């Protein structure tokens, strides 16, 4: 499949050309770049061929502000089926492939679940030979690098491109211009190959970098106006500098809007150029050849922008343009949190994008007419308007301007249809559908858990489950086979030892691989309720202190989470957990029964170490708040039962693997809806044994927040209502007791090793539904109407 000798020579050539070094003195990052390039030259022909084949038929374009890709090298080698060959070739050259893999920076140009969904969707589209291209922004910096100082989160720039990016190719011939009211910039595409598993097809991720039209103003410089001479460059650079720049001021907000418009405008120009090249200029045919998916509302400006291009530049009348638009676009909703539903100030929008704004006004008028003709009353019309009270409602614009809106898990879609977007569902019931999220099995088991993957392949006598995950169901017949279960437990132990070593290196903390690894890794948010976990840990600690003979299996609580830099309460929770960790980990009197580790800089690559090593998966969001979750699926696939609420995809996980193999607890969404007006958190605070003791540590001096007042603010958020928020908005105190009881059940269940292993095993066997191969196929069949193309 690959000429190993030629490959070795190529690596050495690239080392010489790029760095003027020989192998013996090359640095690891240099080797990484040379090896990656030696892979790249081997795929270019297939890549070009795939693009050509796709161009002739209907294609889908996936617009997303985030792509949380993680590392490329290992995944690409595996998907190409050359991992073992290359590993051996590198061995011959005295290069340890693990070192090279570890030196690669994560492409962390995403926040969390939404960005990772985009990445998994890309992997699955390529694997399934589906013509899907990703479009986004090539941010110079990823989210941020997180470290802890005295338990506080500290952010620093994530300069992921510092050694270059061997996986992307700059395409100067496809540069387009993007105009704002005040200036214009160039959008420069960088293309990254998305290598499918076991196919020659190679898809594309096209990310735009903003550059100035004129690099440098010679005359200004000559007149010694140095700052001014590079002003245009700085303005352009800022557009693709960071993901979600701080938007606490108007300047920040304008920058975010620039970013959104920048990449959607550039992507549309790119798509239209290709459409004209391959299919002529009859735009009535546009949606026959193109589908555009809006991953959340960040790219929704694409809808009015597309109509603007069609009407103002292509001379098409508004109604025709409207119909093409609706047939082309579709929209994925990722949240039901009201405050996360994106709105733009009309003034700001109009100032920056006057022409696009006037199109949105036309769309709004069209909507009003439609609602009036359907006999909607004045108030109802206002509540559904796209422009209302000085705001543009991006979600409404997306629903109205597209043919499908999907939620990302059954419960989420049903809440959208029956509550949050009820009026829209009544108007357009056929437009709404559910596509439960999925994850790419290649990265989330084959790459990160080679041991378990090999074992599965051995049992199933075939590796076809890798691209057909429901085949895992055939593992169920081993659920009572002790030999199989013991081998599973051995693999789990190996992964736990590996994680322990990794944590020792990266956090300098020793953990016991024979303890239960209890893992909560996800963005830090109040609704995800890391605080509930923290309270239960602290309560357990106090109970151990009271009763040293308490019968528990030693447990290591592992957290991983970044908090948004401006989210004070989230950062307070990090500090609080780190304080708890300090207290517990330094108390030798509890004999190492429990330990708490908050790992730093959680991201895709850290996740690849954490998930295979987990014994129990924490998915404890307030019911109704987590749209789907995908971390829950990664953990299930790697054989850990979920302790979780009836929320997001947890519901479907429990359906697939059985309630009895997971630990579902807490208030249901319907109950919370019913009680939320009368809910009194103090009632729980005062009556649930032990609860007051842990909550009070926020204010009684047990822990030190460095006089910042952040702990007291947390305390108040749980017990005092304000004008805008009710006390304990996320029902931490309400669910505490049930959570604690459920953790006791986990402790008990874990002791019976065989019955525990059986639970893990049944989870694996029933995780087939949660492959992104399934979800991408649903998008392809039900929304985009595209077909696989192989050559
Ligand atoms: C999967 C993943 C997420 C999403 O996790 P949830 O538990 O679904 O919120 C976030 N960040 C990273 C790095 C991931 O890999």
PDB file of N, CA, C and O in Angstrom, residues 596-618:
ATOM      1  N   UNK A 596      -9.049  14.007  44.340  1.00  0.00           N
ATOM      2  CA  UNK A 596      -9.700  14.880  43.366  1.00  0.00           C
ATOM      3  C   UNK A 596      -8.639  15.502  42.470  1.00  0.00           C
ATOM      4  O   UNK A 596      -7.653  16.064  42.956  1.00  0.00           O
ATOM      5  N   UNK A 597      -8.817  15.364  41.172  1.00  0.00           N
ATOM      6  CA  UNK A 597      -7.844  15.924  40.231  1.00  0.00           C
ATOM      7  C   UNK A 597      -8.582  16.770  39.203  1.00  0.00           C
ATOM      8  O   UNK A 597      -9.491  16.271  38.527  1.00  0.00           O
ATOM      9  N   UNK A 598      -8.198  18.021  39.100  1.00  0.00           N
ATOM     10  CA  UNK A 598      -8.739  18.854  38.023  1.00  0.00           C
ATOM     11  C   UNK A 598      -7.619  18.989  37.001  1.00  0.00           C
ATOM     12  O   UNK A 598      -6.647  19.686  37.236  1.00  0.00           O
ATOM     13  N   UNK A 599      -7.732  18.282  35.896  1.00  0.00           N
ATOM     14  CA  UNK A 599      -6.648  18.333  34.906  1.00  0.00           C
ATOM     15  C   UNK A 599      -6.708  19.670  34.163  1.00  0.00           C
ATOM     16  O   UNK A 599      -7.775  20.273  34.034  1.00  0.00           O
ATOM     17  N   UNK A 600      -5.557  20.118  33.697  1.00  0.00           N
ATOM     18  CA  UNK A 600      -5.502  21.419  33.026  1.00  0.00           C
ATOM     19  C   UNK A 600      -5.645  21.258  31.519  1.00  0.00           C
ATOM     20  O   UNK A 600      -5.203  20.271  30.929  1.00  0.00           O
ATOM     21  N   UNK A 601      -6.243  22.272  30.913  1.00  0.00           N
ATOM     22  CA  UNK A 601      -6.301  22.375  29.459  1.00  0.00           C
ATOM     23  C   UNK A 601      -6.993  21.189  28.782  1.00  0.00           C
ATOM     24  O   UNK A 601      -6.498  20.625  27.804  1.00  0.00           O
ATOM     25  N   UNK A 602      -8.152  20.840  29.308  1.00  0.00           N
ATOM     26  CA  UNK A 602      -8.945  19.794  28.667  1.00  0.00           C
ATOM     27  C   UNK A 602      -9.239  20.169  27.211  1.00  0.00           C
ATOM     28  O   UNK A 602      -9.647  21.281  26.908  1.00  0.00           O
ATOM     29  N   UNK A 603      -9.006  19.222  26.323  1.00  0.00           N
ATOM     30  CA  UNK A 603      -9.281  19.410  24.903  1.00  0.00           C
ATOM     31  C   UNK A 603      -9.419  18.035  24.272  1.00  0.00           C
ATOM     32  O   UNK A 603      -9.456  17.022  24.985  1.00  0.00           O
ATOM     33  N   UNK A 604      -9.470  17.992  22.962  1.00  0.00           N
ATOM     34  CA  UNK A 604      -9.693  16.719  22.280  1.00  0.00           C
ATOM     35  C   UNK A 604      -8.627  15.689  22.668  1.00  0.00           C
ATOM     36  O   UNK A 604      -8.943  14.544  23.011  1.00  0.00           O
ATOM     37  N   UNK A 605      -7.370  16.094  22.639  1.00  0.00           N
ATOM     38  CA  UNK A 605      -6.312  15.104  22.885  1.00  0.00           C
ATOM     39  C   UNK A 605      -6.308  14.598  24.324  1.00  0.00           C
ATOM     40  O   UNK A 605      -6.048  13.416  24.561  1.00  0.00           O
ATOM     41  N   UNK A 606      -6.620  15.482  25.265  1.00  0.00           N
ATOM     42  CA  UNK A 606      -6.725  15.013  26.650  1.00  0.00           C
ATOM     43  C   UNK A 606      -7.921  14.059  26.757  1.00  0.00           C
ATOM     44  O   UNK A 606      -7.864  13.020  27.430  1.00  0.00           O
ATOM     45  N   UNK A 607      -8.991  14.408  26.072  1.00  0.00           N
ATOM     46  CA  UNK A 607     -10.175  13.550  26.066  1.00  0.00           C
ATOM     47  C   UNK A 607      -9.847  12.136  25.600  1.00  0.00           C
ATOM     48  O   UNK A 607     -10.363  11.148  26.128  1.00  0.00           O
ATOM     49  N   UNK A 608      -8.960  12.057  24.610  1.00  0.00           N
ATOM     50  CA  UNK A 608      -8.599  10.736  24.085  1.00  0.00           C
ATOM     51  C   UNK A 608      -7.905   9.882  25.150  1.00  0.00           C
ATOM     52  O   UNK A 608      -7.911   8.652  25.065  1.00  0.00           O
ATOM     53  N   UNK A 609      -7.290  10.525  26.149  1.00  0.00           N
ATOM     54  CA  UNK A 609      -6.693   9.758  27.250  1.00  0.00           C
ATOM     55  C   UNK A 609      -7.722   9.465  28.340  1.00  0.00           C
ATOM     56  O   UNK A 609      -7.676   8.416  28.970  1.00  0.00           O
ATOM     57  N   UNK A 610      -8.635  10.412  28.550  1.00  0.00           N
ATOM     58  CA  UNK A 610      -9.569  10.286  29.674  1.00  0.00           C
ATOM     59  C   UNK A 610     -10.656   9.241  29.421  1.00  0.00           C
ATOM     60  O   UNK A 610     -10.924   8.387  30.273  1.00  0.00           O
ATOM     61  N   UNK A 611     -11.313   9.336  28.257  1.00  0.00           N
ATOM     62  CA  UNK A 611     -12.513   8.514  28.054  1.00  0.00           C
ATOM     63  C   UNK A 611     -12.257   7.008  28.144  1.00  0.00           C
ATOM     64  O   UNK A 611     -13.047   6.294  28.765  1.00  0.00           O
ATOM     65  N   UNK A 612     -11.182   6.495  27.550  1.00  0.00           N
ATOM     66  CA  UNK A 612     -10.976   5.044  27.647  1.00  0.00           C
ATOM     67  C   UNK A 612     -10.705   4.573  29.071  1.00  0.00           C
ATOM     68  O   UNK A 612     -10.875   3.396  29.372  1.00  0.00           O
ATOM     69  N   UNK A 613     -10.279   5.502  29.946  1.00  0.00           N
ATOM     70  CA  UNK A 613      -9.884   5.106  31.302  1.00  0.00           C
ATOM     71  C   UNK A 613     -11.006   5.274  32.318  1.00  0.00           C
ATOM     72  O   UNK A 613     -10.836   4.955  33.488  1.00  0.00           O
ATOM     73  N   UNK A 614     -12.150   5.779  31.870  1.00  0.00           N
ATOM     74  CA  UNK A 614     -13.212   6.099  32.829  1.00  0.00           C
ATOM     75  C   UNK A 614     -13.956   4.849  33.279  1.00  0.00           C
ATOM     76  O   UNK A 614     -14.239   3.960  32.486  1.00  0.00           O
ATOM     77  N   UNK A 615     -14.270   4.806  34.569  1.00  0.00           N
ATOM     78  CA  UNK A 615     -15.169   3.765  35.076  1.00  0.00           C
ATOM     79  C   UNK A 615     -16.598   4.257  35.106  1.00  0.00           C
ATOM     80  O   UNK A 615     -17.526   3.469  34.954  1.00  0.00           O
ATOM     81  N   UNK A 616     -16.755   5.550  35.360  1.00  0.00           N
ATOM     82  CA  UNK A 616     -18.112   6.082  35.440  1.00  0.00           C
ATOM     83  C   UNK A 616     -18.140   7.458  34.784  1.00  0.00           C
ATOM     84  O   UNK A 616     -17.234   8.254  34.940  1.00  0.00           O
ATOM     85  N   UNK A 617     -19.190   7.682  34.009  1.00  0.00           N
ATOM     86  CA  UNK A 617     -19.314   8.872  33.172  1.00  0.00           C
ATOM     87  C   UNK A 617     -20.319   9.843  33.791  1.00  0.00           C
ATOM     88  O   UNK A 617     -21.485   9.507  33.967  1.00  0.00           O
ATOM     89  N   UNK A 618     -19.844  11.026  34.140  1.00  0.00           N
ATOM     90  CA  UNK A 618     -20.709  12.012  34.809  1.00  0.00           C
ATOM     91  C   UNK A 618     -21.435  12.872  33.776  1.00  0.00           C
ATOM     92  O   UNK A 618     -20.796  13.639  33.041  1.00  0.00           O
TER      93      UNK A 618
END
